[in-house]
Short mmCIF file of C-alpha atoms and ligand atoms in Angstrom, two decimals:
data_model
loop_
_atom_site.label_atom_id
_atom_site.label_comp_id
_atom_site.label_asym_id
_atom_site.label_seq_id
_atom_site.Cartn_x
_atom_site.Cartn_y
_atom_site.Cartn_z
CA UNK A 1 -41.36 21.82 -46.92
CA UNK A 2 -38.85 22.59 -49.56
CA UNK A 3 -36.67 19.60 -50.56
CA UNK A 4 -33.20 21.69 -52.14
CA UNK A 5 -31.09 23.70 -50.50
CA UNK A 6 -31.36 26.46 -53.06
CA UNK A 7 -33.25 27.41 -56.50
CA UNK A 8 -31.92 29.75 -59.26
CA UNK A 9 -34.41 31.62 -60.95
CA UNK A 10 -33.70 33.25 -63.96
CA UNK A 11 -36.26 35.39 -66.44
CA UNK A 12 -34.97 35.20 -70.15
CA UNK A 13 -36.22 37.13 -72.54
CA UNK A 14 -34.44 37.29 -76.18
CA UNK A 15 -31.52 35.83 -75.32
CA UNK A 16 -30.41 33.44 -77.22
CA UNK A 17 -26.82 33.13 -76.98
CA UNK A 18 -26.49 33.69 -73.35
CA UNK A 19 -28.20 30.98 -71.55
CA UNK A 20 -26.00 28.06 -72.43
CA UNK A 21 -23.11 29.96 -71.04
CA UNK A 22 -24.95 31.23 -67.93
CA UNK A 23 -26.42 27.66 -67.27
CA UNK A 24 -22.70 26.20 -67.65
CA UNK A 25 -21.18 29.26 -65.58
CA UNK A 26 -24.05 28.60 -62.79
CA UNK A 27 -23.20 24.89 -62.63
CA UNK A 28 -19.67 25.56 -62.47
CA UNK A 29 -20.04 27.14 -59.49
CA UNK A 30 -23.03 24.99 -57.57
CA UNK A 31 -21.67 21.95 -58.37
CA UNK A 32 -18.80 21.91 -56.05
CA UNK A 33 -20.69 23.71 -52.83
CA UNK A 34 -22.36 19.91 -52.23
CA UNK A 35 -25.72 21.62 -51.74
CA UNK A 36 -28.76 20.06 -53.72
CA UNK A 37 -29.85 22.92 -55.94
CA UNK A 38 -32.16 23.39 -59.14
CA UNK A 39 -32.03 25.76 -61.82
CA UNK A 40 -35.09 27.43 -63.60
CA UNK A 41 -35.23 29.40 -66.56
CA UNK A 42 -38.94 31.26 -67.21
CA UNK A 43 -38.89 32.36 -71.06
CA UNK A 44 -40.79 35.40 -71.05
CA UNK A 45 -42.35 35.09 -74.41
CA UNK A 46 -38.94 35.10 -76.46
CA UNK A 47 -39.26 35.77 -80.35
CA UNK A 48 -35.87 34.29 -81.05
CA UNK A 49 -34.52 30.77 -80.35
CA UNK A 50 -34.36 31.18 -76.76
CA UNK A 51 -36.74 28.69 -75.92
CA UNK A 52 -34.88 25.52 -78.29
CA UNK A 53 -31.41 26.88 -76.75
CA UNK A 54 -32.75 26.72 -73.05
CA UNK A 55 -34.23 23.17 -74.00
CA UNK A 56 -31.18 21.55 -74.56
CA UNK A 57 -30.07 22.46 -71.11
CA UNK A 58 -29.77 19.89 -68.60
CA UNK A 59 -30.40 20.13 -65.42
CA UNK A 60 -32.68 23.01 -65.57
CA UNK A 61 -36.94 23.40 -65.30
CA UNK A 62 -38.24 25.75 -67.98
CA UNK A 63 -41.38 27.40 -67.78
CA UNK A 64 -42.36 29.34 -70.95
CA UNK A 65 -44.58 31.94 -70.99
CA UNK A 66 -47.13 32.13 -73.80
CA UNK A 67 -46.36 35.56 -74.60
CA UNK A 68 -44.10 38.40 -73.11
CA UNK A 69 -45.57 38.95 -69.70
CA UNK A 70 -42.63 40.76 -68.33
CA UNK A 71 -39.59 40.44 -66.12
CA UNK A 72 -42.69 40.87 -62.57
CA UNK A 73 -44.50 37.74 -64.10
CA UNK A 74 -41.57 35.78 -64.66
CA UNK A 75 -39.63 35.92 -61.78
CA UNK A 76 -43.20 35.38 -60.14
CA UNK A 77 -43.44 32.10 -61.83
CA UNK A 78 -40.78 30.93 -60.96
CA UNK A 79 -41.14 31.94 -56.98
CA UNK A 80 -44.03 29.54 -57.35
CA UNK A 81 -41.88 26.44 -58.77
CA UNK A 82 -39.10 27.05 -56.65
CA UNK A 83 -38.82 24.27 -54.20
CA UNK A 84 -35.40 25.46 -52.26
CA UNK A 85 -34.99 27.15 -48.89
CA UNK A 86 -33.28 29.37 -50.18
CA UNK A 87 -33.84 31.05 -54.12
CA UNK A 88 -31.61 33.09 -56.11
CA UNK A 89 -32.20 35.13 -59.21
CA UNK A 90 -29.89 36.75 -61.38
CA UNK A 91 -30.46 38.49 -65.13
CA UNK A 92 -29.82 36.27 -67.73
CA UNK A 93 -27.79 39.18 -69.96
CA UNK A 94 -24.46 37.57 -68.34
CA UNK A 95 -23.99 41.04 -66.68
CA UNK A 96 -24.22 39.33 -62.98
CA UNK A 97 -21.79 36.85 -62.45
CA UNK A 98 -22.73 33.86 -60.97
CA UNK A 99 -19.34 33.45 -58.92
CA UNK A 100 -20.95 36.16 -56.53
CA UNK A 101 -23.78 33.08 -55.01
CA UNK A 102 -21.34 31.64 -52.52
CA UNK A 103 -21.24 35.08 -50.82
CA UNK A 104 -24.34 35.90 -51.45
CA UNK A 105 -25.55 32.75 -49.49
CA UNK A 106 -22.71 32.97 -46.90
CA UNK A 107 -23.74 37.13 -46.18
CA UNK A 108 -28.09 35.89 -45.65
CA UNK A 109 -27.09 33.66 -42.72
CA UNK A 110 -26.14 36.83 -40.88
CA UNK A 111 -30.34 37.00 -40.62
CA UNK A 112 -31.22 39.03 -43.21
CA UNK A 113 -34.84 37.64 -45.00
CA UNK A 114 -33.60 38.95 -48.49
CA UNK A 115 -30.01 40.38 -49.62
CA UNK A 116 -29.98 42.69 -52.43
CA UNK A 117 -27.06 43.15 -54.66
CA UNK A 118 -25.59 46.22 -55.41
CA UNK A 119 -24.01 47.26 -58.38
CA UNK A 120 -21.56 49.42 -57.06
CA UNK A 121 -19.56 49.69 -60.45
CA UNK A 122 -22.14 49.76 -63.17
CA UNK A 123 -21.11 48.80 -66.63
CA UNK A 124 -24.29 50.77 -68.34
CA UNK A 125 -24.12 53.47 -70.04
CA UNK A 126 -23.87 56.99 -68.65
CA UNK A 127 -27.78 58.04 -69.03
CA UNK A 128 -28.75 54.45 -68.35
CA UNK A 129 -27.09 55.06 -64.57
CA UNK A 130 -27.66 58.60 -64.10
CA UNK A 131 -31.55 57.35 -64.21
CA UNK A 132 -31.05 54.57 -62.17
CA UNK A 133 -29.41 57.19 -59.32
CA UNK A 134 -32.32 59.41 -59.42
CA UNK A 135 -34.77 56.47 -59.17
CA UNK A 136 -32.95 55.04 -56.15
CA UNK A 137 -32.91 58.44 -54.67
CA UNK A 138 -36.18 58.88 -54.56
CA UNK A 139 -36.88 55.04 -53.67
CA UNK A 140 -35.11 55.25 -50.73
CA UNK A 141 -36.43 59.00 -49.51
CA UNK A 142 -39.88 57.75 -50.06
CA UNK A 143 -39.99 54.08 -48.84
CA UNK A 144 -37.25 54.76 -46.08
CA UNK A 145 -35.05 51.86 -46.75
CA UNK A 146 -31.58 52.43 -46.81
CA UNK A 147 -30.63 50.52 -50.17
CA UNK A 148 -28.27 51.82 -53.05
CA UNK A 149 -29.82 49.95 -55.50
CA UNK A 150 -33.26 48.67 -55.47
CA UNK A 151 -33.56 47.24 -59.44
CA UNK A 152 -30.69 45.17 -58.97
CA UNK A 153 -31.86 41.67 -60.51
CA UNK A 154 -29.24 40.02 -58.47
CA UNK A 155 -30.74 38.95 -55.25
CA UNK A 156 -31.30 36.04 -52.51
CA UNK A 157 -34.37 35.33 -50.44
CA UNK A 158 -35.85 32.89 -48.04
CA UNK A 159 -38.34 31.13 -49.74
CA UNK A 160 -40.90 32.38 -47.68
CA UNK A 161 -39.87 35.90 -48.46
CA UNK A 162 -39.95 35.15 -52.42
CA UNK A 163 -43.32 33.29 -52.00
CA UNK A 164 -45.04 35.83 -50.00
CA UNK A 165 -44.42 39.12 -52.80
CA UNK A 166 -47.13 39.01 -54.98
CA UNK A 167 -45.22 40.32 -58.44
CA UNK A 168 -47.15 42.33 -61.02
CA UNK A 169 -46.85 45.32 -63.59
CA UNK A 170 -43.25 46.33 -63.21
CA UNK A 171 -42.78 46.14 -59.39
CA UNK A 172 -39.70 43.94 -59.90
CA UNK A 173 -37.57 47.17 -59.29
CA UNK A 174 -39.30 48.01 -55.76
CA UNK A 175 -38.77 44.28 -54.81
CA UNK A 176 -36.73 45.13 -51.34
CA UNK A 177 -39.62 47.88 -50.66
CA UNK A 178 -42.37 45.51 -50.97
CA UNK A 179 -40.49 43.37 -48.76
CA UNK A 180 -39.30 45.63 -46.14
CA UNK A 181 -43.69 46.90 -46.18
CA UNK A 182 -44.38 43.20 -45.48
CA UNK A 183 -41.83 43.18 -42.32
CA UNK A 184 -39.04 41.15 -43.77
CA UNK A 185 -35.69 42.58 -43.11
CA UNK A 186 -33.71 43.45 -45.96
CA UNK A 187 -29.65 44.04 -46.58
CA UNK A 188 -27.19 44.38 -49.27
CA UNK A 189 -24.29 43.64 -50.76
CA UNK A 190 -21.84 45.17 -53.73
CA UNK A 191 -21.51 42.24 -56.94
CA UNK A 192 -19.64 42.58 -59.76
CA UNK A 193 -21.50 43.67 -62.66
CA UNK A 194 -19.92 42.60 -66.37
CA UNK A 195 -20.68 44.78 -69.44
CA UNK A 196 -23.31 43.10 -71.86
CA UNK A 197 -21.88 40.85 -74.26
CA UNK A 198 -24.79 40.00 -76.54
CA UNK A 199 -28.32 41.57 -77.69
CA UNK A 200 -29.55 44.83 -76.44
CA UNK A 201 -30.97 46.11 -72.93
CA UNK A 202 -34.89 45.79 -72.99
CA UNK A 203 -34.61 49.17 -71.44
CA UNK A 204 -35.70 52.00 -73.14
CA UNK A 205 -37.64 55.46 -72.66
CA UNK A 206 -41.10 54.12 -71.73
CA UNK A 207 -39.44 51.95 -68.91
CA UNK A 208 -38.72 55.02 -67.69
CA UNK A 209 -42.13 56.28 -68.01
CA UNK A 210 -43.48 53.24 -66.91
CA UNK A 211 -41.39 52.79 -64.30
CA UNK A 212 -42.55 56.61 -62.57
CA UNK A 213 -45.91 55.16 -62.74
CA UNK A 214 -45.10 52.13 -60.98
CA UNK A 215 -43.37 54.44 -58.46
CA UNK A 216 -46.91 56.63 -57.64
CA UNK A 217 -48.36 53.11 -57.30
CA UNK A 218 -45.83 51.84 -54.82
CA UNK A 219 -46.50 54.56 -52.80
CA UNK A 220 -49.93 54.85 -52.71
CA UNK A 221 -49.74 50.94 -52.21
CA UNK A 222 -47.54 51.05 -49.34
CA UNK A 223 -50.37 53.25 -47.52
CA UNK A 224 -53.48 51.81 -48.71
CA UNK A 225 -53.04 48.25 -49.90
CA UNK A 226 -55.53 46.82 -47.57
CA UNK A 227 -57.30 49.60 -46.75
CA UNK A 228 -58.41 51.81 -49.48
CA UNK A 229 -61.72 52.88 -47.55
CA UNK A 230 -59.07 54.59 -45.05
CA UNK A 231 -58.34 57.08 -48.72
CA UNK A 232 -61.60 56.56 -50.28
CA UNK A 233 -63.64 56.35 -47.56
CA UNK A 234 -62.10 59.25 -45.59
CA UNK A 235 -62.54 61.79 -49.03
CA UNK A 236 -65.74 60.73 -49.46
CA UNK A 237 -67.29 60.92 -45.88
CA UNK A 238 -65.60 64.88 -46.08
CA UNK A 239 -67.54 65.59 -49.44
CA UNK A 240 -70.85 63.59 -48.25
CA UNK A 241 -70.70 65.69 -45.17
CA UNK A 242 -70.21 68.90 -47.02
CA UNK A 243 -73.29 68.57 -49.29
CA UNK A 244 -75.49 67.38 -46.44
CA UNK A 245 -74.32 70.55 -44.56
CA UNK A 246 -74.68 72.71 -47.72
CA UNK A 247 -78.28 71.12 -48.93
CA UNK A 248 -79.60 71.69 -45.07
CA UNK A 249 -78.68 74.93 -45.03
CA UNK A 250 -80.68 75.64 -48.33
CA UNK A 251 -83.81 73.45 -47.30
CA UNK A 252 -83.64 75.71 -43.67
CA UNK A 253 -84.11 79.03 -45.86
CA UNK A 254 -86.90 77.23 -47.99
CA UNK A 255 -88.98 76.21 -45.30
CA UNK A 256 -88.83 78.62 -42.82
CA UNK A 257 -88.11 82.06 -45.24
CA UNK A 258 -89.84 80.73 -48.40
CA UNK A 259 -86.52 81.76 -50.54
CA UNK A 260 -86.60 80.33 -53.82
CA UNK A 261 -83.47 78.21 -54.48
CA UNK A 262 -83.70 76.71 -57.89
CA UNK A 263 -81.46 78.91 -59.20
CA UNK A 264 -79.03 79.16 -56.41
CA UNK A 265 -75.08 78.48 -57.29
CA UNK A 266 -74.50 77.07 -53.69
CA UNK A 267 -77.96 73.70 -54.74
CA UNK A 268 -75.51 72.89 -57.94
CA UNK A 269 -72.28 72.31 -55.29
CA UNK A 270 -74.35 70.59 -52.85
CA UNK A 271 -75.76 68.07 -55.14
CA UNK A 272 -72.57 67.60 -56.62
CA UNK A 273 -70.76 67.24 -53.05
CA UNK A 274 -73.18 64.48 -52.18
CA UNK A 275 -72.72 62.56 -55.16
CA UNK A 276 -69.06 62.62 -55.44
CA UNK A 277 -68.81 61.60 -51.95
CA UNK A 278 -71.19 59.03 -52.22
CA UNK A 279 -69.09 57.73 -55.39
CA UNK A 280 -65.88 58.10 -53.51
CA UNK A 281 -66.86 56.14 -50.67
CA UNK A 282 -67.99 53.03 -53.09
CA UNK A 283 -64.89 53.08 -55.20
CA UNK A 284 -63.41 52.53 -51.67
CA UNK A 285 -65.73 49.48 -50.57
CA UNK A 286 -65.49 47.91 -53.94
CA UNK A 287 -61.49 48.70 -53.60
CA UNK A 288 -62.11 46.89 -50.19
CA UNK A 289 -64.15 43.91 -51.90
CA UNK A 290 -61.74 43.57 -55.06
CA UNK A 291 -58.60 43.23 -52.37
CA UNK A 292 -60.59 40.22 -50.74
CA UNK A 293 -60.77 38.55 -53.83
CA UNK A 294 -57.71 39.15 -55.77
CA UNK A 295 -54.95 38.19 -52.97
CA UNK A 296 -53.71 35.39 -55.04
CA UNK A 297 -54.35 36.41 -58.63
CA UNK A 298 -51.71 35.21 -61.24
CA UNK A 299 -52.22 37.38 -64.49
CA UNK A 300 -49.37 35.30 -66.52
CA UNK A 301 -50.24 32.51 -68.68
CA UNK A 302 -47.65 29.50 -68.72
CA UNK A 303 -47.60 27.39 -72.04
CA UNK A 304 -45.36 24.59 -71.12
CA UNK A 305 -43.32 23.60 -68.53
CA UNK A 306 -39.93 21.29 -69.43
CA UNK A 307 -38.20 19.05 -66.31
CA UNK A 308 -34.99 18.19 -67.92
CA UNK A 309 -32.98 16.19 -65.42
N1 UDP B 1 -36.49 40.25 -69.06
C1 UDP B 1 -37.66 39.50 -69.00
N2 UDP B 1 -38.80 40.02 -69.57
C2 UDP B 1 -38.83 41.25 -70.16
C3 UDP B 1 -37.64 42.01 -70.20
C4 UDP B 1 -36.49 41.50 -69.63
O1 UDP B 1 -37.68 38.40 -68.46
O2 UDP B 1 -39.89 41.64 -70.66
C5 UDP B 1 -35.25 39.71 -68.46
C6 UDP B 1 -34.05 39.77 -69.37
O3 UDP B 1 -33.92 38.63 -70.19
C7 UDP B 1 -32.92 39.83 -68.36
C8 UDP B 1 -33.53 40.66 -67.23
O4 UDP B 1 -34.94 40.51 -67.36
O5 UDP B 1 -32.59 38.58 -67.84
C9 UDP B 1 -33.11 42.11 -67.26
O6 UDP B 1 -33.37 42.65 -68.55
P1 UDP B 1 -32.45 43.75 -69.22
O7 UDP B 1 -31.02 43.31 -69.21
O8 UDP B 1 -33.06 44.11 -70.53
O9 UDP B 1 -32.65 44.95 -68.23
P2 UDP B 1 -31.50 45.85 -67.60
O10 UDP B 1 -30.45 44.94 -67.00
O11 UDP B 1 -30.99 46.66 -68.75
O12 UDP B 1 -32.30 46.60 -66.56
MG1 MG B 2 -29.07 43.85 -67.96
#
C-alpha cells in the first residue's frame, strides 16, 4: 500500500546548480496542496558536485548511481522507491516548471493511468525540435497512439503504472508506448517548457542514433516481447521445412535413379536450409527461456541511498 499521496522523481545528471532551485521551486508548490508527498533525486553518476549539492537538500531521498547508467535506469530506480499513489517526474534542467503538478494531478483524475506532458512551445533549438517532430511522427504512425510528444520528461502515473514498465537502454522516450502495449490508458496535456538556464543538453548526435535503434527495438518488442518463438519459431519452421523438402527430393533421385548428388548446387541449399532453421528456431526457445528469467532484471547499480528528512 503506498503511504503518500504523491512522489517526485527526478534523474540528475551534471547538474549542479539546478537542483537546489528545483527542490525549493517543487516545495513551493507541494507544500501548500496539504497532500503528504516525497521528493527523490537519483544522481545518475554525476562528475560534478551534484551529488554534495543534492545532499544538503532536505526533505528529499537520494539514490546515487555508481556510475552513469542513464536517464531509463534512473527514473527506474526511483519507480522502485517511490512509495506515493501517485508519482511525478520532471527533468531536473529547470526547463519543466514545477507550477504545472497541480494540473497535472487535477487532469489524471479524469481516469487516465498516465498523463504525458506536452511541450507545445519548445524552447530548444531549431534542429533539436525538428528531430524531435520526426521522431514523434513516426512514434505515433507506428505504435498508434495519438500523442504529440512522447520524450516529454514531464509526466504523472499511477503507481502501478510506473511500477509495472520495466525501464532499460533508452526506452524512456517510448514511455506512453510501453504503457499504452501494457493496456494502461494514456492522455496528455500542453506544460510550459522554460529555456535552459545552466549546463548543456546531454543530447547530442548519437542520441539520435541511439535513439533509431531503440525505435526498431520498440517495435519489434511491441510484437514479440513474450513470444519470440511466434518470429523465430515461425522463420525457422519455413527454412527447416524447405531443406527437408529439398534433401527428400535429392535422396528420392539417389535411391530410386542412382543420380550422383555430391556435387549438386540444390545438397549445399538444403543442408544449409536445415541448419539455419534449426538455429532459428533455438534462438527463439532460448529467446522464450531468457524472457522467463529476466522479467525483473535491474541492470543499474545503486551506491548509496540518503533519507534526509
Ligand atoms: N539525465 C540523466 N542521465 C543521463 C542524461 C540525462 O539522468 O545520462 C537527466 C538530466 O539530468 C535531465 C534529464 O535527464 O534531468 C533530461 O536530460 P537533458 O536535459 O540532457 O535532455 P533533453 O531535455 O535535452 O532531452
Ligand atoms: Mg532538457
Amino acid at each position: 500500500m503506498a503511504s503518500k499521496d504523491l512522489s517526485i522523481v527526478v534523474p540528475v545528471y551534471n547538474e549542479e546548480n539546478s537542483v537546489s532551485i528545483l527542490h525549493k521551486e517543487i516545495l513551493d508548490i507541494l507544500n501548500p496542496l496539504n497532500r503528504s508527498y516525497e521528493v527523490i533525486f537519483v544522481d545518475d553518476g554525476s562528475t560534478d558536485r551534484t551529488l554534495e549539492e543534492l545532499k544538503k537538500l532536505s526533505p528529499a531521498k537520494i539514490i546515487s548511481f555508481s556510475r552513469n547508467f542513464g536517464k531509463s535506469q534512473a527514473l527506474q530506480a526511483g519507480f522502485d522507491e517511490a512509495d506515493g499513489n501517485h508519482i511525478v517526474t520532471l527533468d531536473s534542467d529547470l526547463q519543466d516548471d514545477p507550477r504545472e503538478i497541480p494540473r497535472f494531478i487535477e487532469k489524471i483524475q479524469s481516469g487516465h493511468d498516465l498523463i504525458c506532458g506536452w511541450k507545445q512551445k519548445r524552447a530548444d533549438s531549431f534542429s533539436r525540435r525538428f528531430a524531435s517532430k520526426i521522431a514523434n511522427v513516426a512514434a505515433r504512425h507506428m505504435t498508434g497512439i495519438k500523442i504529440h510528444d512522447m520524450n516529454c520528461g514531464f509526466k504523472i502515473y499511477k503507481s502501478q503504472v510506473a511500477k509495472s514498465l520495466h525501464l532499460y537502454g533508452d526506452m524512456h522516450r517510448y514511455i506512453p508506448s510501453v504503457a499504452s502495449s501494457m493496456g494502461f490508458s494514456v492522455g496528455e496535456m500542453a506544460v510550459n517548457h522554460r529555456p535552459r538556464q545552466f549546463g548543456a543538453s546531454k543530447y547530442g548526435f548519437g542520441r539520435f542514433i541511439n535513439s533509431s535503434f531503440d525505435f526498431i527495438t520498440l517495435i519489434f518488442l511491441r510484437r514479440f516481447t513474450d513470444r519470440p518463438m511466434h518470429l523465430f519459431g515461425l522463420f525457422g519452421s519455413v527454412l527447416f521445412m524447405l531443406g527437408v523438402l529439398v534433401l527428400g527430393y535429392l535422396s528420392w533421385e539417389k535411391i530410386f535413379y542412382g543420380a550422383a548428388i555430391g556435387g549438386r548446387p540444390l545438397l549445399l541449399l538444403g543442408a544449409l536450409l536445415v541448419i539455419v532453421g534449426f538455429q532459428s528456431f533455438s534462438l527463439g526457445f532460448i529467446g522464450e527461456l531468457t524472457i522467463r528469467q529476466n522479467r525483473e532484471g535491474r541492470q543499474f547499480n545503486i551506491k548509496e541511498k540518503i533519507n534526509n528528512i
